[in-house]
Short mmCIF file of C-alpha atoms in Angstrom, two decimals:
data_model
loop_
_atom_site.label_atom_id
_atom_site.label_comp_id
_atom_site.label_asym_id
_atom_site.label_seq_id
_atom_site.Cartn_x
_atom_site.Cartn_y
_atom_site.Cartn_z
CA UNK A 361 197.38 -33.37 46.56
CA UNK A 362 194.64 -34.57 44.69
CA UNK A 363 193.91 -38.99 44.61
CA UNK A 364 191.63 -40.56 42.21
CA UNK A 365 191.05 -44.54 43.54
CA UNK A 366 189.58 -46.08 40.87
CA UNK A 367 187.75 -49.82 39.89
CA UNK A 368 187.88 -49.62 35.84
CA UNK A 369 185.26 -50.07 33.41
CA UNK A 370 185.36 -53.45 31.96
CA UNK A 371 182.38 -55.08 30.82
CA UNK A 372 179.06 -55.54 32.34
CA UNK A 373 178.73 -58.28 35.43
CA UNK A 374 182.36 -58.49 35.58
CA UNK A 375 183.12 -59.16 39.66
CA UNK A 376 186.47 -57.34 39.74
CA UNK A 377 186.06 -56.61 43.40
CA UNK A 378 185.21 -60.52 44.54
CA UNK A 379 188.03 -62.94 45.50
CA UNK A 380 188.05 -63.94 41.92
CA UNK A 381 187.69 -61.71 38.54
CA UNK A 382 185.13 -63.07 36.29
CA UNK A 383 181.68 -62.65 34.71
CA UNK A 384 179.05 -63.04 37.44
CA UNK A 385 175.74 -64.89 36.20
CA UNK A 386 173.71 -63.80 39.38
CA UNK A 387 174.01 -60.11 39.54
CA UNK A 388 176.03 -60.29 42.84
CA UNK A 389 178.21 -56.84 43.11
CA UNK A 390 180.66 -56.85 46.09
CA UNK A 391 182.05 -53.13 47.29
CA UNK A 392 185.55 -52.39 46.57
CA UNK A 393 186.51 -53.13 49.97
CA UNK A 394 189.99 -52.74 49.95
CA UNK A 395 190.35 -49.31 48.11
CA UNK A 396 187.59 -47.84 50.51
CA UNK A 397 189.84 -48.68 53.52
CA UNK A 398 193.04 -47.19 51.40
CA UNK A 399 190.30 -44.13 50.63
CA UNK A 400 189.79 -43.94 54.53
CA UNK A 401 193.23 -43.70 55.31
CA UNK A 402 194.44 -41.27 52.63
CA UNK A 403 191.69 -38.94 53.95
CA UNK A 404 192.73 -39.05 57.44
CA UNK A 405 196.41 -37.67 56.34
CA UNK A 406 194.54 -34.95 54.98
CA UNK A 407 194.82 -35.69 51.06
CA UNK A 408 191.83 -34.85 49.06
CA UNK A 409 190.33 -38.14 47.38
CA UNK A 410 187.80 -39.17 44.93
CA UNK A 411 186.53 -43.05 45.33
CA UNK A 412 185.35 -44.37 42.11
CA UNK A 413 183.64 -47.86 41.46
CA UNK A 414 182.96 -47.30 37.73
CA UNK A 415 182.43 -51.26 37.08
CA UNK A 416 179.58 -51.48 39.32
CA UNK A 417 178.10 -47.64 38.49
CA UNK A 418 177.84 -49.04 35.14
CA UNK A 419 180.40 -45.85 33.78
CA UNK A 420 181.50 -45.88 30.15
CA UNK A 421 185.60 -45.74 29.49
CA UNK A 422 184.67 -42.19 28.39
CA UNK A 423 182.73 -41.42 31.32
CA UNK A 424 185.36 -42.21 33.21
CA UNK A 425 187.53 -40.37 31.80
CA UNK A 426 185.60 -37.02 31.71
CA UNK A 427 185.49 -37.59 35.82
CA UNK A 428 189.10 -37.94 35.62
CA UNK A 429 189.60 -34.94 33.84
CA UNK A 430 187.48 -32.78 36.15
CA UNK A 431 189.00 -34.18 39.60
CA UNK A 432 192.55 -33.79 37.99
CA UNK A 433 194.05 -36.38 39.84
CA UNK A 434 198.57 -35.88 40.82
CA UNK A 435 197.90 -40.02 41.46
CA UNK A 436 195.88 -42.54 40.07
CA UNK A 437 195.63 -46.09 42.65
CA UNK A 438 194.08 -48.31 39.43
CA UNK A 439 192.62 -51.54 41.45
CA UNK A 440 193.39 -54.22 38.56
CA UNK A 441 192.98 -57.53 37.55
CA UNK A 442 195.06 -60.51 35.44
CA UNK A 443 191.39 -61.25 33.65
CA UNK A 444 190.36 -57.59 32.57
CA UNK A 445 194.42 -56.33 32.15
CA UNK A 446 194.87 -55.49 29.03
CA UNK A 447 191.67 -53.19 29.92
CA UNK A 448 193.05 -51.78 32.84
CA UNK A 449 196.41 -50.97 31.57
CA UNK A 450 194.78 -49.23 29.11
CA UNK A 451 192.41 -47.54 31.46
CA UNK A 452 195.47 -46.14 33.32
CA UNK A 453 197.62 -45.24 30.16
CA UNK A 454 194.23 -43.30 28.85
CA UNK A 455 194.11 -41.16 32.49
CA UNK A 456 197.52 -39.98 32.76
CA UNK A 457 197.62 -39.12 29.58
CA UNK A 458 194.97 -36.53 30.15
CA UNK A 459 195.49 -35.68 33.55
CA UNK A 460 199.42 -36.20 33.67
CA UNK A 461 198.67 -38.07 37.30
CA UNK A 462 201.16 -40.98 38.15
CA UNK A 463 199.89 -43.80 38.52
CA UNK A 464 200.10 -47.10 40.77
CA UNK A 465 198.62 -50.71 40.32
CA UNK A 466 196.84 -52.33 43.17
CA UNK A 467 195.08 -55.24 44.33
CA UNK A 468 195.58 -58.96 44.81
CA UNK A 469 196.54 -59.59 41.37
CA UNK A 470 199.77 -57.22 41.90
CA UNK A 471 201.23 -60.35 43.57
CA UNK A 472 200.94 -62.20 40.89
CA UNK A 473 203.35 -61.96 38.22
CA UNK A 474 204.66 -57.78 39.12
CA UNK A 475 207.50 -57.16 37.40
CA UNK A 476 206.18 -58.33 33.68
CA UNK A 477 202.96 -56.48 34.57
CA UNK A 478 204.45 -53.27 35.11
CA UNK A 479 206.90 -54.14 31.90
CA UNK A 480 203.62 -54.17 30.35
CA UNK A 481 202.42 -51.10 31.91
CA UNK A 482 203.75 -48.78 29.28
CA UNK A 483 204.12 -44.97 30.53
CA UNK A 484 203.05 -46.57 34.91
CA UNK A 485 205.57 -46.45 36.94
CA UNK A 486 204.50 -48.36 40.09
CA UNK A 487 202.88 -50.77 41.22
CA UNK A 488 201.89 -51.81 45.05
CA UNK A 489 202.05 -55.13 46.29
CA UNK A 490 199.99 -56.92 48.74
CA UNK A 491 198.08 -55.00 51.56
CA UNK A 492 198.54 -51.67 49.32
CA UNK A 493 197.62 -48.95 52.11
CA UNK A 494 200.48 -47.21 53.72
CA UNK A 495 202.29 -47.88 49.82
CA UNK A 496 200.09 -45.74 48.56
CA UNK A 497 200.40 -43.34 51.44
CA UNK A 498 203.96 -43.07 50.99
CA UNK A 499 203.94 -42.61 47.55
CA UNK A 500 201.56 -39.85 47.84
CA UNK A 501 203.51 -37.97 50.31
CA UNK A 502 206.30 -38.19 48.20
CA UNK A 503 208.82 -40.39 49.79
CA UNK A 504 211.53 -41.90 47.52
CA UNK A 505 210.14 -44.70 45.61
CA UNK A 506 213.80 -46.64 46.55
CA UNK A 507 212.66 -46.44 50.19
CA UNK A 508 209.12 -47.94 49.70
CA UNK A 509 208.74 -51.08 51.00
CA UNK A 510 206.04 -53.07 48.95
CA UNK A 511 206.87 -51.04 46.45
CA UNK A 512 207.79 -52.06 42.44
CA UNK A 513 208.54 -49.13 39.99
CA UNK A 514 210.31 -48.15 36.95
CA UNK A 515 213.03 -45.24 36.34
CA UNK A 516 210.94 -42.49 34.17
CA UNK A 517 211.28 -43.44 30.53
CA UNK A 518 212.79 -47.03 31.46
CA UNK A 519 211.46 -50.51 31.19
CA UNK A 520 213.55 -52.31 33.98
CA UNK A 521 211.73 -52.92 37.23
CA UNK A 522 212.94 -52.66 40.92
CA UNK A 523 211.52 -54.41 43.14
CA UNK A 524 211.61 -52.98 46.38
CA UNK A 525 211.38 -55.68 49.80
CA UNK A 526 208.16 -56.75 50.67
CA UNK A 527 205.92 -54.58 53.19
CA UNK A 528 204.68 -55.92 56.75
CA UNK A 529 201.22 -56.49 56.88
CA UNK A 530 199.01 -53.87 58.15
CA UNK A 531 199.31 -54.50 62.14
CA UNK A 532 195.79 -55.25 64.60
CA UNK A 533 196.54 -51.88 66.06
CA UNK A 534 196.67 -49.69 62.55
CA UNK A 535 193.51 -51.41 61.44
CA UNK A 536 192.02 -49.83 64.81
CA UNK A 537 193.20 -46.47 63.73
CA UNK A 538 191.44 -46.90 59.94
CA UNK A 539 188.85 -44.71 59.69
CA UNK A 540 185.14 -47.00 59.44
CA UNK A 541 185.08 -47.92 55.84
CA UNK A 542 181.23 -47.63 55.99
CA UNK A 543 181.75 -43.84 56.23
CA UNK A 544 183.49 -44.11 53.29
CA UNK A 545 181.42 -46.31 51.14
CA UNK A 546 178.14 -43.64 52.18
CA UNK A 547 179.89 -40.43 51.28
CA UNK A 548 181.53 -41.92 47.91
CA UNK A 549 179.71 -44.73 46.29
CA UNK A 550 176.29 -45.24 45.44
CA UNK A 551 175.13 -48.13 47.89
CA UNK A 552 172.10 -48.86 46.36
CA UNK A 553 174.23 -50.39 43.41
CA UNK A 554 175.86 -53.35 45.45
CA UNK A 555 173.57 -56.53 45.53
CA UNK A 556 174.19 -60.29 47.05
CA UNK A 557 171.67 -62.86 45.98
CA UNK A 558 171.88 -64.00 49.54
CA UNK A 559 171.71 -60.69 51.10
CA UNK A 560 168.90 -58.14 51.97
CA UNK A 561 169.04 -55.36 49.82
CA UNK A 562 171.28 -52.66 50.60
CA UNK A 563 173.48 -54.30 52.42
CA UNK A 564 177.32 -52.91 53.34
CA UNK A 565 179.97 -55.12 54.55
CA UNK A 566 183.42 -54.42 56.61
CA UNK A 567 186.68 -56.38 57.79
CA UNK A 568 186.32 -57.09 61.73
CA UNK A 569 190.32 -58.19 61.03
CA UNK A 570 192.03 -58.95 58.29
CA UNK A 571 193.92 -62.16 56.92
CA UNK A 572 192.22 -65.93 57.09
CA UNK A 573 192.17 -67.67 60.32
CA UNK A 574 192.46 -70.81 58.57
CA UNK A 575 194.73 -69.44 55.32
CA UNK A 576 195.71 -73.08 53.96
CA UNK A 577 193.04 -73.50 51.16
CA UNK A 578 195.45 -74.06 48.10
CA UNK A 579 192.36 -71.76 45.61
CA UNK A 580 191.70 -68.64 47.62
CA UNK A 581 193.72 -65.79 46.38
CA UNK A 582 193.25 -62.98 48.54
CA UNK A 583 195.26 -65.39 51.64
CA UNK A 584 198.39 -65.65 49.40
CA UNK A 585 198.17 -62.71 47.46
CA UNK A 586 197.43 -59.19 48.85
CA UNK A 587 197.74 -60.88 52.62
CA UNK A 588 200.95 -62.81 51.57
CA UNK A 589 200.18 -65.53 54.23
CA UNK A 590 199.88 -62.80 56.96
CA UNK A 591 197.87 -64.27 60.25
CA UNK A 592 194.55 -63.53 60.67
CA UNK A 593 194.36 -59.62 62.37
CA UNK A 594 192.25 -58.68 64.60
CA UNK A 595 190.22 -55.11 65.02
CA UNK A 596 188.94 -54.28 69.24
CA UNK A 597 185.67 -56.11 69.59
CA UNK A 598 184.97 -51.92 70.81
CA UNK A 599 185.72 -50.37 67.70
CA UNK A 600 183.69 -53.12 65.76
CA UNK A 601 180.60 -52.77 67.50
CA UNK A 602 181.28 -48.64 67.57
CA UNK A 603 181.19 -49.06 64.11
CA UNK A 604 177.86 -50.85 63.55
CA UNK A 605 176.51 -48.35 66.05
CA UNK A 606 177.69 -45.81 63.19
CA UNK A 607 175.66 -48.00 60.91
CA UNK A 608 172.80 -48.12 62.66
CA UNK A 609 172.55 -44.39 63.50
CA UNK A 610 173.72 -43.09 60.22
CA UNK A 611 172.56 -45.29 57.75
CA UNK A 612 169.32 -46.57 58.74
CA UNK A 613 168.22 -47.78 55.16
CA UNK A 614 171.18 -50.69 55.67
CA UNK A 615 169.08 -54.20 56.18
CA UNK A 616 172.18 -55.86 56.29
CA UNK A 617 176.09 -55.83 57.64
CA UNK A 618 178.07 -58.26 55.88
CA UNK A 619 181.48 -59.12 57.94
CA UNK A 620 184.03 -59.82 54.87
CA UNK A 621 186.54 -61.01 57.20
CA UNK A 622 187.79 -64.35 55.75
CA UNK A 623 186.24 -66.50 57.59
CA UNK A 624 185.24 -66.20 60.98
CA UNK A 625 186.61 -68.46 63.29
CA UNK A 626 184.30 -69.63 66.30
CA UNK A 627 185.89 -67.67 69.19
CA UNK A 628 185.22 -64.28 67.35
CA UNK A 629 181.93 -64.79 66.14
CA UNK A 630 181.24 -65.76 69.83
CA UNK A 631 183.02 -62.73 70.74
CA UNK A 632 181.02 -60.57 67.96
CA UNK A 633 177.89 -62.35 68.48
CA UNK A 634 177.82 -61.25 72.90
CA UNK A 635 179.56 -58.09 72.42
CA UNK A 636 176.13 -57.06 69.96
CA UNK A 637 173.72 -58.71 72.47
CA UNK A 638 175.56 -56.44 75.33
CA UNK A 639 175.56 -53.68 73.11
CA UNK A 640 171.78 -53.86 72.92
CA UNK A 641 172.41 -53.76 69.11
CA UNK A 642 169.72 -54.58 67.18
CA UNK A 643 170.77 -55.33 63.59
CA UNK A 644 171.06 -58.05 60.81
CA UNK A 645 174.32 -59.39 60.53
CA UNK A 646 176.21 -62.03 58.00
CA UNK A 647 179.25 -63.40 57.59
CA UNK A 648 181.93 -66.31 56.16
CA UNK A 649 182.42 -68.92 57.58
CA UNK A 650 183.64 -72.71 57.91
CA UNK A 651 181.60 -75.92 58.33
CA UNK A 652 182.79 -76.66 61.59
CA UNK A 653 181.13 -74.66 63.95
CA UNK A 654 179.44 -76.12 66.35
CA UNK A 655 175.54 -75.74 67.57
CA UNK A 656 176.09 -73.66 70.70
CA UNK A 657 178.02 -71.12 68.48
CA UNK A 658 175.61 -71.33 65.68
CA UNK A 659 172.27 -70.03 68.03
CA UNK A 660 174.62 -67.52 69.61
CA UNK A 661 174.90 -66.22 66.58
CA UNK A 662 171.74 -66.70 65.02
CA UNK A 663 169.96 -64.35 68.90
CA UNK A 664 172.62 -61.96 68.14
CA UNK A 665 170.85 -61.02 64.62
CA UNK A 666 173.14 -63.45 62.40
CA UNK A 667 171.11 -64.32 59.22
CA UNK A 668 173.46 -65.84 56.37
CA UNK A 669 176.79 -67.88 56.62
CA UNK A 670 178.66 -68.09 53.00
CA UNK A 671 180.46 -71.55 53.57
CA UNK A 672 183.29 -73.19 51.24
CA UNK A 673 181.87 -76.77 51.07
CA UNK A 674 183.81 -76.96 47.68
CA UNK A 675 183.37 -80.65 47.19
CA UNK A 676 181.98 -84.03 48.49
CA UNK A 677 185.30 -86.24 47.60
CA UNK A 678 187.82 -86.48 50.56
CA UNK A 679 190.58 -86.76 48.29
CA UNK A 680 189.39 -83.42 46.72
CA UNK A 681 189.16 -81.55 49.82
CA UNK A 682 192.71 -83.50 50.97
CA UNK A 683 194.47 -82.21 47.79
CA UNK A 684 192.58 -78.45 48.60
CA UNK A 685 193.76 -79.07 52.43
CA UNK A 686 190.47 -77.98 53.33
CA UNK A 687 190.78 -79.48 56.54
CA UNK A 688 186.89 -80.53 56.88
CA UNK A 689 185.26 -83.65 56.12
CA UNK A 690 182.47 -84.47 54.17
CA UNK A 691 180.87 -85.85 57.67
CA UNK A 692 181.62 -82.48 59.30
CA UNK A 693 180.32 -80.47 56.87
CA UNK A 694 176.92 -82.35 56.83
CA UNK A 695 176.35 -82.05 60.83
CA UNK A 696 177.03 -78.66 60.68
CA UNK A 697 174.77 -77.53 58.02
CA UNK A 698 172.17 -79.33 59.82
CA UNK A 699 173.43 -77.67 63.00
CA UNK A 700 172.85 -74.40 61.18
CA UNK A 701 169.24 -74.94 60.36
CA UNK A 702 168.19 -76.19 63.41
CA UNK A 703 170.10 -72.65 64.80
CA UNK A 704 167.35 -71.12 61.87
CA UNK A 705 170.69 -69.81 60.20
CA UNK A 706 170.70 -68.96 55.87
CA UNK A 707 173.34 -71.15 54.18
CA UNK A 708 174.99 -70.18 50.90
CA UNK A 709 176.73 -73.20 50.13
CA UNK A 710 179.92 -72.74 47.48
CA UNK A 711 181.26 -75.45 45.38
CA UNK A 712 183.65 -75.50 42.93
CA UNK A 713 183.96 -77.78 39.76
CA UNK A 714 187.44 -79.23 38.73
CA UNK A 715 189.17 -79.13 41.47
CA UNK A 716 192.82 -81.36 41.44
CA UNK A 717 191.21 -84.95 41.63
CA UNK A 718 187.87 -84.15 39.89
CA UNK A 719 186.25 -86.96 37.66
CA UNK A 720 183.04 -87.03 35.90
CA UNK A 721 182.43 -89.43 38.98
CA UNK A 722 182.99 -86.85 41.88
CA UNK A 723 180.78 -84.28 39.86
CA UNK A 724 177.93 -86.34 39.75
CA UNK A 725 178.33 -87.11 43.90
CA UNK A 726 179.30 -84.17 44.94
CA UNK A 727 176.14 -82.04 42.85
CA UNK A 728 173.86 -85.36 44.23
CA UNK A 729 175.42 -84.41 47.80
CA UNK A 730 174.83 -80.66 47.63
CA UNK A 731 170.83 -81.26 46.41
CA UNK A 732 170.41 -83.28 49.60
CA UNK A 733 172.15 -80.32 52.12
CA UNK A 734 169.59 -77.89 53.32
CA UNK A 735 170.60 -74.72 52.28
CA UNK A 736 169.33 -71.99 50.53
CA UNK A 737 171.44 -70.76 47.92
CA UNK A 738 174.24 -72.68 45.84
CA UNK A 739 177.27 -70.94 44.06
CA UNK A 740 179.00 -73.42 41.47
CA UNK A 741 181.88 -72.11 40.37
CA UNK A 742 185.40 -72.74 38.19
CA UNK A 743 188.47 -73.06 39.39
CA UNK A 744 190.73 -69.71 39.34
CA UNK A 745 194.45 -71.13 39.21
CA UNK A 746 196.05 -67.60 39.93
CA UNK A 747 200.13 -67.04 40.28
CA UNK A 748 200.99 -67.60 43.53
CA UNK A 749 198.08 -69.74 44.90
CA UNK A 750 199.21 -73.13 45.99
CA UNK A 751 197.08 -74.34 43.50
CA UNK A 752 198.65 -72.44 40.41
CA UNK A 753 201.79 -74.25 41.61
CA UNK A 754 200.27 -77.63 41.85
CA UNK A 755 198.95 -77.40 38.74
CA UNK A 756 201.87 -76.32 36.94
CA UNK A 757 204.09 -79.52 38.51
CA UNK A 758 201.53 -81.61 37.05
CA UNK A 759 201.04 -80.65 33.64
CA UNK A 760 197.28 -79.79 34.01
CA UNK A 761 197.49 -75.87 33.54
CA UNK A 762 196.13 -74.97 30.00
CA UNK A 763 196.45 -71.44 29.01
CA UNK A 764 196.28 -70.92 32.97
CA UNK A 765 193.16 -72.83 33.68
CA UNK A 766 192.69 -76.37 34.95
CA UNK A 767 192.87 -79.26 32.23
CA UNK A 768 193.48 -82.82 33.00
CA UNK A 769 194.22 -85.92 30.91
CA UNK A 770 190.79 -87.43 32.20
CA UNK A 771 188.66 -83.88 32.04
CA UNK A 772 189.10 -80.89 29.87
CA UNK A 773 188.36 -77.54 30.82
CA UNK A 774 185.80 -77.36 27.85
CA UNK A 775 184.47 -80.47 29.96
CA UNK A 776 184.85 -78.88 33.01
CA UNK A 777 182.60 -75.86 32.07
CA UNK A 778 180.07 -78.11 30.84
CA UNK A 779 179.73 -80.29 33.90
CA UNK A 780 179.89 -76.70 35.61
CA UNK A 781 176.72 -76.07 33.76
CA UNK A 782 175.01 -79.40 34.58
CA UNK A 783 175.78 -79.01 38.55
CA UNK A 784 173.78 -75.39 38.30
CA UNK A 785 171.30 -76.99 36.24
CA UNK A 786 170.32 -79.78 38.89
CA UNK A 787 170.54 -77.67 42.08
CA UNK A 788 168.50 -74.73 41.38
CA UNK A 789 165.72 -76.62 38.92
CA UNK A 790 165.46 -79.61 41.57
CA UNK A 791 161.98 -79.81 42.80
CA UNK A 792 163.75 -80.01 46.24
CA UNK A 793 165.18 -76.79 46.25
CA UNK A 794 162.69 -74.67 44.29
CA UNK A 795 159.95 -76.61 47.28
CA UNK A 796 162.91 -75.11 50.02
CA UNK A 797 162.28 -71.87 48.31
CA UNK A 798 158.58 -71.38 47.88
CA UNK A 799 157.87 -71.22 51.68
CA UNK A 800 159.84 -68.56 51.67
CA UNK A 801 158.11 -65.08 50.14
CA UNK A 802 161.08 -62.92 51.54
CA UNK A 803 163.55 -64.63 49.18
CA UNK A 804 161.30 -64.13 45.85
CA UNK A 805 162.00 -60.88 44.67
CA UNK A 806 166.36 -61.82 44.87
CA UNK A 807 165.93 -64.95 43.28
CA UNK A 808 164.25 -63.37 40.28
CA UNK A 809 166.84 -60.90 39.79
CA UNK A 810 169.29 -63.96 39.76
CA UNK A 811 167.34 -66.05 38.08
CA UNK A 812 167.38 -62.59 35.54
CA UNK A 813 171.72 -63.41 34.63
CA UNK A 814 171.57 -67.15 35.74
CA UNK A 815 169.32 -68.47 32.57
CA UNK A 816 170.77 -66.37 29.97
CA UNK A 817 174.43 -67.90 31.35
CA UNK A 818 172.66 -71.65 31.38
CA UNK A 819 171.34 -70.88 27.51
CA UNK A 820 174.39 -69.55 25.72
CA UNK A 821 177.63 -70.22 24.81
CA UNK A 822 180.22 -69.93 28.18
CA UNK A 823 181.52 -66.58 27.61
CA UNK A 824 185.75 -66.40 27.63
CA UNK A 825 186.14 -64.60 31.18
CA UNK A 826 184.00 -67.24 32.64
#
């Protein structure tokens, strides 16, 4: 049986694969992570598979097709989002039509609202929720689609949906079995097409567990969505460091490993940090994290080849980060990033704008704030209020969702964007940062390439998936 795992065509920059769909203005391209593990798997039960990441290859719709025709798929997994749906849909409809595959949705955004997206779906049948990998792999080895768990479908020809009960998550011990998703990222995807401003170029990234350690943030989607509140899982530190051995030895053009694990609490990047300076490992390493590690941890990581932490700051205001139950204070966040450059650690510092509490008040302070942290790259972004998030829900009690974005008596969202706008403006032109930045020739050549899709965002009109 023939499987076709594809991330559609939508339009250019669009960040289907992040932990939020939108328009990127840096150029940032994240792998499909979560298909490439579902690739791995499907290819271990002995299925032939084609991984496709047309979005990022920069495919046409018709391209895509035309590789759809000549695979000739029996089952199309269609990684989708709410922002790009209509697209998607219609990417799906377009391939069975001229391959006659089934097909089944998949992603984060299948949690969201399931049943009226596959009412939507026209001619698909199913669609997977949450961690989608052993639904696929049932549904490709034809078991019953009543006995799926995780499972929602539709009788052929009929518009009611079943949905079937939810599926565990996928354990600590299967994610040991999964074959190493690098493997599958260098024998199906182009590598060279993935950037991170923050990153060395080519970098590759991989889940040393799965699920947030921390999993309260009321924003993040992937937590509540396709992990459904799961804990945070854990791979063997052995099979971890076998895999950047793999890395290393296989793909020796890789500058940098990116661990996409959540965040990464302090006892496993201890554990990953020693287990790579036993391993005699000698490799660049990155990963997320939250402002509360302490210094000791920080330089353990930082000898063991750590270069770049991506850390939710999100906000200066307490009451912010209270209503976000962040569960770090302004004060902690501050030592730590200091922490982190004395440790000689890379900070990309993310903030969002309008969060529940947000005046024109904590905008100013909390963009004043972030100029005065030491860090080396800022992301800025706008809220994502996505069906089952915490923060969907709180906005929805309030009154302050607005064709399903944030809008609040005191602050519109066309006000929101704006101040959005103003916050990039006076990080990255402040003589501060751009003084940070000039002692440091390495970063140059990524900064330009951002700097490529940052002014063009800064100059025109805020484009509709923004």
């Amino acid at each position: 049986m023939k499987i076709f795992l594809l991330n559609p065509p939508f339009r250019p920059n669009f960040m289907r694969n992040a932990r939020w769909a939108t328009v990127g203005i840096s150029g940032s391209e994240w792998y499909p992570i979560y298909l490439a593990y579902c690739t791995g798997l499907l290819e271990r039960e002995g299925f032939e598979v084609k991984l496709l990441d047309a979005q990022v290859d920069g495919l046409s719709h018709e391209e895509t097709y035309r590789l759809a025709r000549e695979f000739q798929p029996a089952l199309l997994v269609l990684y989708f989002s709410t922002t790009s749906q209509e697209n998607d849909l219609r990417v799906g409809e377009a391939i069975r039509e001229q391959t006659g595959c089934e097909v089944v949705l998949v992603g984060p955004w299948s949690s969201c609202h399931p049943a009226a997206t596959l009412k939507a779906a026209g001619g698909i049948r199913y669609l997977a929720e949450g961690e989608f990998d052993f639904t696929v792999l049932e549904l490709a080895r034809g078991v019953d689609p009543r006995e799926i768990r995780g499972l929602h479908w539709k009788e052929r020809g009929g518009e009611g949906v079943t949905p079937n009960p939810p599926r565990p998550p996928v354990s600590a011990e299967e994610l040991d079995r999964f074959p190493f998703v690098t493997d599958v990222y260098r024998r199906h995807l182009n590598i060279r097409n993935y950037h991170q401003t923050g990153h060395r170029h080519p970098f590759i990234d991989l889940f040393t567990g799965r699920g947030c350690a921390w999993g309260r943030c009321t924003f993040c989607l992937w937590p509540f969505t396709i992990n459904r509140g799961a804990t945070y899982r854990r791979r063997r530190m052995e099979s971890v460091i076998e895999e950047l051995e793999y890395v290393r030895k296989e793909m020796p053009y890789i500058r940098e490993v990116f661990i996409q694990d959540d965040v990464l609490p302090g006892d496993r990047a201890r554990e990953l940090a020693e287990a790579i300076l036993r391993s005699g490992l000698k490799l660049t390493w990155s990963c997320y994290s939250r402002a509360n590690l302490d210094l000791s941890t920080l330089k353990l990581m930082k000898r063991s080849g750590c270069r770049t932490l991506h850390v939710g700051y999100e906000s200066s205001s307490p009451l912010i980060l209270k209503n976000i139950c962040k569960g770090v204070s302004p004060e902690r966040m501050v030592r730590f990033t200091r922490d982190a450059r004395q440790a000689g650690l890379f900070i990309v510092a993310d903030f969002i704008t309008g969060l529940p509490g947000e005046t024109v008040e904590t905008i100013k302070a909390t963009t004043a704030w972030a100029i005065r942290l030491p860090v080396q790259r800022y992301t800025i972004t706008l809220p994502k209020p996505y069906p089952g998030t915490p923060l969907y829900g709180q906005l929805e009690r309030e009154g302050s969702l607005q064709d399903g974005r944030p809008d609040y008596p005191g602050l519109s969202y066309r006000e929101i964007r704006e101040w959005n706008k103003w916050s990039l403006r006076k990080v990255y032109l402040n003589p501060r940062y751009l003084l940070r930045m000039m002692i440091r020739p390495g970063e140059w050549f990524r900064l330009l390439r951002s700097a490529f899709f940052f002014f063009p965002y800064l100059l025109k009109k805020q484009h509709p998936y923004q």
